[in-house]
Structures are given as C-alpha cells and as structure tokens.
Amino acid sequence: MSRISVDQKTAVLKKMCTLLLCSLLAGVGVAAAETGQAGEIEASGYAREMPPGAPMGAAYLSLRELSGRARVLRRVELPAHSQASVELHTTEEVAGVSRMRALKEIPLPGHGAIEMRPGATHLMIRGVVLRAGQSLTLRLVFADGSAREVTLPVQGLAQADKSPAANGKEEERHRGHHHG
C-alpha cells in the first residue's frame, strides 16, 4: 500500500476547505438574493379595458407587505411591452376640479398596504391597448432593488369594480386630464 505524505494530505484538505467555503458563500449569495426579492408582498388587482380612442389605460393594485420591512415602490415596468410605459398617479381634488398628479414613488409601510382605486392612486398605462379578457403582466420595482411580477386581468368597462360609482370615470377623466 502506498502512503500519502503529509504535504499531499495538506493539499487535499486545502482543496476540500476551499470547495466547502465556495459552496457556503454561494449559498449565502442565494439567500441574499432571495431576501432581496419582493416575495414577501401580496399583490392583486386589475386593469380596465380602454374605451375606443383612449390614449392610455388605468390599472389598480392592492399591495400588502408581509415581512414588516417598509418599502418604496419606485417604478412599474411592462416586461412584455418594451415600448410601453407605466406612470404612478394620484387623483386630487383642487378647488372642485379633479386633477391627476404623477408620483415619483409610493411608500409601502412594513405590515401595511396600498389600495389603488379609481379616483385615487392608480397606474397609467401608455403604449398598450387593454382589452377585456386579456391579462397584463407588471413588474413592480422597489427602491431597495427588489422586484415582483404580478399578472392582472383586464376587466371590461361594464364590469363592476370596487368603486361602482367610478366605473369608467377614471379613463374618461384621463382623456383630457390635467397634471398639477
């Protein structure tokens, strides 16, 4: 039987330690990437069918943060429509006139929620024609670099939503909307 020298044993141990260390570091990297994801957010909502001739559409999200970590929604992307865009908006009443205002970001408190709805905070969709029965995939991008994709159904203009009195009003207001 051949004997292994001390130098050979040391070399083998060094290689094993290096492999073990690399494996551990790779595992830490994966764990860090997973915690960086916005998987701790429940997301649902819908987009509204666009009336004929409307230049843009609207979508409404409900986001609930489950981890207790406050986040900031910075932008929303349309992965399947590279030429399209999404703007964060809110509707405000100023001197009896409803005005749209673009938002740079929307805070989402830890263990809190954002409830978008017609006549309030919403998403404006440009460059995509929204038709009832289709779906729309959004990529939510947060200030911490995390992202979450959510697919929304496109509801018809006649479908009831959470605010039946506002049915179709949001799209109508955006035809000649004012930014203040």
Coordinates of C-alpha atoms in Angstrom, one line a residue:
M1 CA 0.0 0.0 0.0
S2 CA 1.3 3.4 -0.8
R3 CA 1.3 6.0 1.9
I4 CA 0.2 9.6 1.4
S5 CA 2.7 12.2 2.5
V6 CA 1.8 15.0 4.9
D7 CA 2.2 17.5 2.1
Q8 CA -0.3 15.6 0.0
K9 CA -2.8 15.4 2.9
T10 CA -2.5 19.1 3.4
A11 CA -3.1 19.8 -0.3
V12 CA -6.2 17.6 -0.3
L13 CA -7.5 19.3 2.9
K14 CA -6.9 22.7 1.5
K15 CA -8.8 21.8 -1.7
M16 CA -11.7 20.4 0.3
C17 CA -11.8 23.5 2.6
T18 CA -11.8 25.8 -0.5
L19 CA -14.6 23.8 -2.1
L20 CA -16.6 23.9 1.2
L21 CA -16.0 27.6 1.6
C22 CA -17.1 28.3 -2.0
S23 CA -20.2 26.3 -1.5
L24 CA -21.1 28.2 1.7
L25 CA -20.5 31.5 0.0
A26 CA -22.7 30.6 -2.9
G27 CA -25.4 29.6 -0.5
V28 CA -25.1 32.9 1.3
G29 CA -25.4 34.7 -2.1
V30 CA -28.5 32.8 -3.0
A31 CA -30.1 33.5 0.4
A32 CA -29.2 37.2 0.0
A33 CA -30.8 37.2 -3.5
E34 CA -34.0 35.6 -2.1
T35 CA -34.3 38.1 0.7
G36 CA -33.8 40.9 -1.9
Q37 CA -36.9 39.7 -3.8
A38 CA -40.2 41.2 -3.1
G39 CA -41.8 37.8 -2.5
E40 CA -43.0 39.0 0.9
I41 CA -45.6 41.2 -0.8
E42 CA -49.1 40.0 -1.7
A43 CA -50.2 41.7 -4.9
S44 CA -53.5 41.6 -6.7
G45 CA -55.6 44.0 -8.8
Y46 CA -56.9 44.6 -12.3
A47 CA -56.6 46.7 -15.3
R48 CA -59.5 48.4 -17.0
E49 CA -60.4 47.9 -20.7
M50 CA -59.7 51.1 -22.6
P51 CA -62.6 52.9 -24.2
P52 CA -62.3 53.3 -28.0
G53 CA -59.8 56.1 -28.9
A54 CA -58.4 56.4 -25.4
P55 CA -54.6 57.1 -25.5
M56 CA -53.9 55.4 -22.2
G57 CA -55.4 53.0 -19.7
A58 CA -55.5 52.5 -16.0
A59 CA -54.7 49.7 -13.6
Y60 CA -55.2 49.3 -9.9
L61 CA -53.2 47.3 -7.4
S62 CA -53.6 46.1 -3.9
L63 CA -50.2 45.5 -2.2
R64 CA -49.7 44.1 1.2
E65 CA -46.3 44.0 2.8
L66 CA -45.9 40.8 5.0
S67 CA -42.4 41.0 6.3
G68 CA -42.6 44.1 8.4
R69 CA -40.0 45.8 6.2
A70 CA -41.1 49.2 4.8
R71 CA -40.6 49.5 1.1
V72 CA -41.0 52.2 -1.6
L73 CA -42.5 51.4 -5.0
R74 CA -40.3 53.3 -7.4
R75 CA -41.5 52.2 -10.8
V76 CA -43.6 49.7 -12.7
E77 CA -42.5 48.1 -15.9
L78 CA -44.3 46.2 -18.6
P79 CA -41.9 43.2 -19.4
A80 CA -43.8 42.1 -22.5
H81 CA -44.1 45.6 -23.9
S82 CA -40.7 47.3 -24.1
Q83 CA -42.0 50.4 -25.9
A84 CA -44.9 50.9 -23.4
S85 CA -44.7 52.8 -20.1
V86 CA -46.4 53.0 -16.7
E87 CA -46.7 56.1 -14.5
L88 CA -47.6 56.2 -10.9
H89 CA -50.5 58.6 -10.4
T90 CA -52.9 60.0 -7.9
T91 CA -56.1 62.0 -8.3
E92 CA -56.6 65.1 -6.2
E93 CA -59.5 67.5 -6.0
V94 CA -58.3 71.1 -6.1
A95 CA -60.9 73.9 -5.9
G96 CA -63.6 71.4 -7.0
V97 CA -61.6 70.2 -10.0
S98 CA -60.3 66.7 -10.2
R99 CA -56.6 66.7 -11.3
M100 CA -54.1 64.0 -12.0
R101 CA -50.7 64.2 -10.5
A102 CA -47.7 62.0 -11.3
L103 CA -46.0 60.4 -8.3
K104 CA -42.2 59.6 -8.1
E105 CA -42.8 56.8 -5.6
I106 CA -45.4 55.2 -3.4
P107 CA -44.4 54.2 0.2
L108 CA -45.5 50.8 1.4
P109 CA -45.2 50.6 5.2
G110 CA -44.0 47.4 6.9
H111 CA -47.1 45.2 7.6
G112 CA -49.0 47.9 5.7
A113 CA -50.9 48.1 2.4
I114 CA -51.5 50.2 -0.6
E115 CA -55.0 50.1 -2.1
M116 CA -55.2 51.7 -5.5
R117 CA -58.7 52.5 -6.9
P118 CA -60.4 54.8 -9.4
G119 CA -60.4 58.4 -8.3
A120 CA -57.3 57.9 -6.1
T121 CA -53.9 56.3 -6.5
H122 CA -53.6 54.3 -9.7
L123 CA -51.3 53.3 -12.6
M124 CA -51.5 54.9 -16.0
I125 CA -50.6 52.6 -18.9
R126 CA -49.3 54.0 -22.2
G127 CA -48.5 52.1 -25.3
V128 CA -50.6 49.0 -24.7
V129 CA -54.2 48.6 -25.8
L130 CA -56.1 46.9 -22.9
R131 CA -59.0 44.7 -23.9
A132 CA -61.4 42.8 -21.7
G133 CA -60.4 39.1 -21.2
Q134 CA -56.7 39.8 -21.7
S135 CA -54.1 39.9 -18.9
L136 CA -51.4 42.4 -18.2
T137 CA -48.1 41.5 -16.6
L138 CA -46.4 44.2 -14.5
R139 CA -43.0 44.2 -12.9
L140 CA -43.0 46.2 -9.6
V141 CA -39.6 47.7 -8.8
F142 CA -38.8 48.8 -5.3
A143 CA -36.2 51.3 -4.0
D144 CA -34.2 48.5 -2.4
G145 CA -33.7 46.8 -5.8
S146 CA -36.2 44.1 -5.2
A147 CA -38.9 43.3 -7.8
R148 CA -42.1 41.4 -8.0
E149 CA -44.1 40.4 -11.1
V150 CA -47.9 40.3 -11.0
T151 CA -50.3 39.5 -13.7
L152 CA -53.6 41.4 -13.7
P153 CA -56.8 40.5 -15.5
V154 CA -58.2 43.2 -17.8
Q155 CA -61.8 43.9 -16.9
G156 CA -64.4 45.2 -19.3
L157 CA -65.9 48.7 -19.0
A158 CA -69.2 47.3 -17.9
Q159 CA -67.8 45.1 -15.1
A160 CA -68.4 46.2 -11.5
D161 CA -65.2 47.1 -9.6
K162 CA -64.6 48.1 -6.0
S163 CA -66.0 51.5 -6.7
P164 CA -69.0 51.1 -8.9
A165 CA -69.8 54.8 -8.9
A166 CA -66.4 55.4 -10.6
N167 CA -66.9 52.8 -13.3
G168 CA -65.4 54.2 -16.5
K169 CA -64.8 57.6 -14.9
E170 CA -61.0 57.2 -14.4
E171 CA -60.5 56.6 -18.1
E172 CA -62.9 59.4 -19.1
R173 CA -61.0 61.9 -16.8
H174 CA -57.7 60.9 -18.4
R175 CA -58.8 61.8 -21.9
G176 CA -58.4 65.4 -21.1
H177 CA -56.6 65.2 -17.8
H178 CA -54.7 68.0 -16.1
H179 CA -51.4 67.5 -14.3
G180 CA -51.0 69.9 -11.4

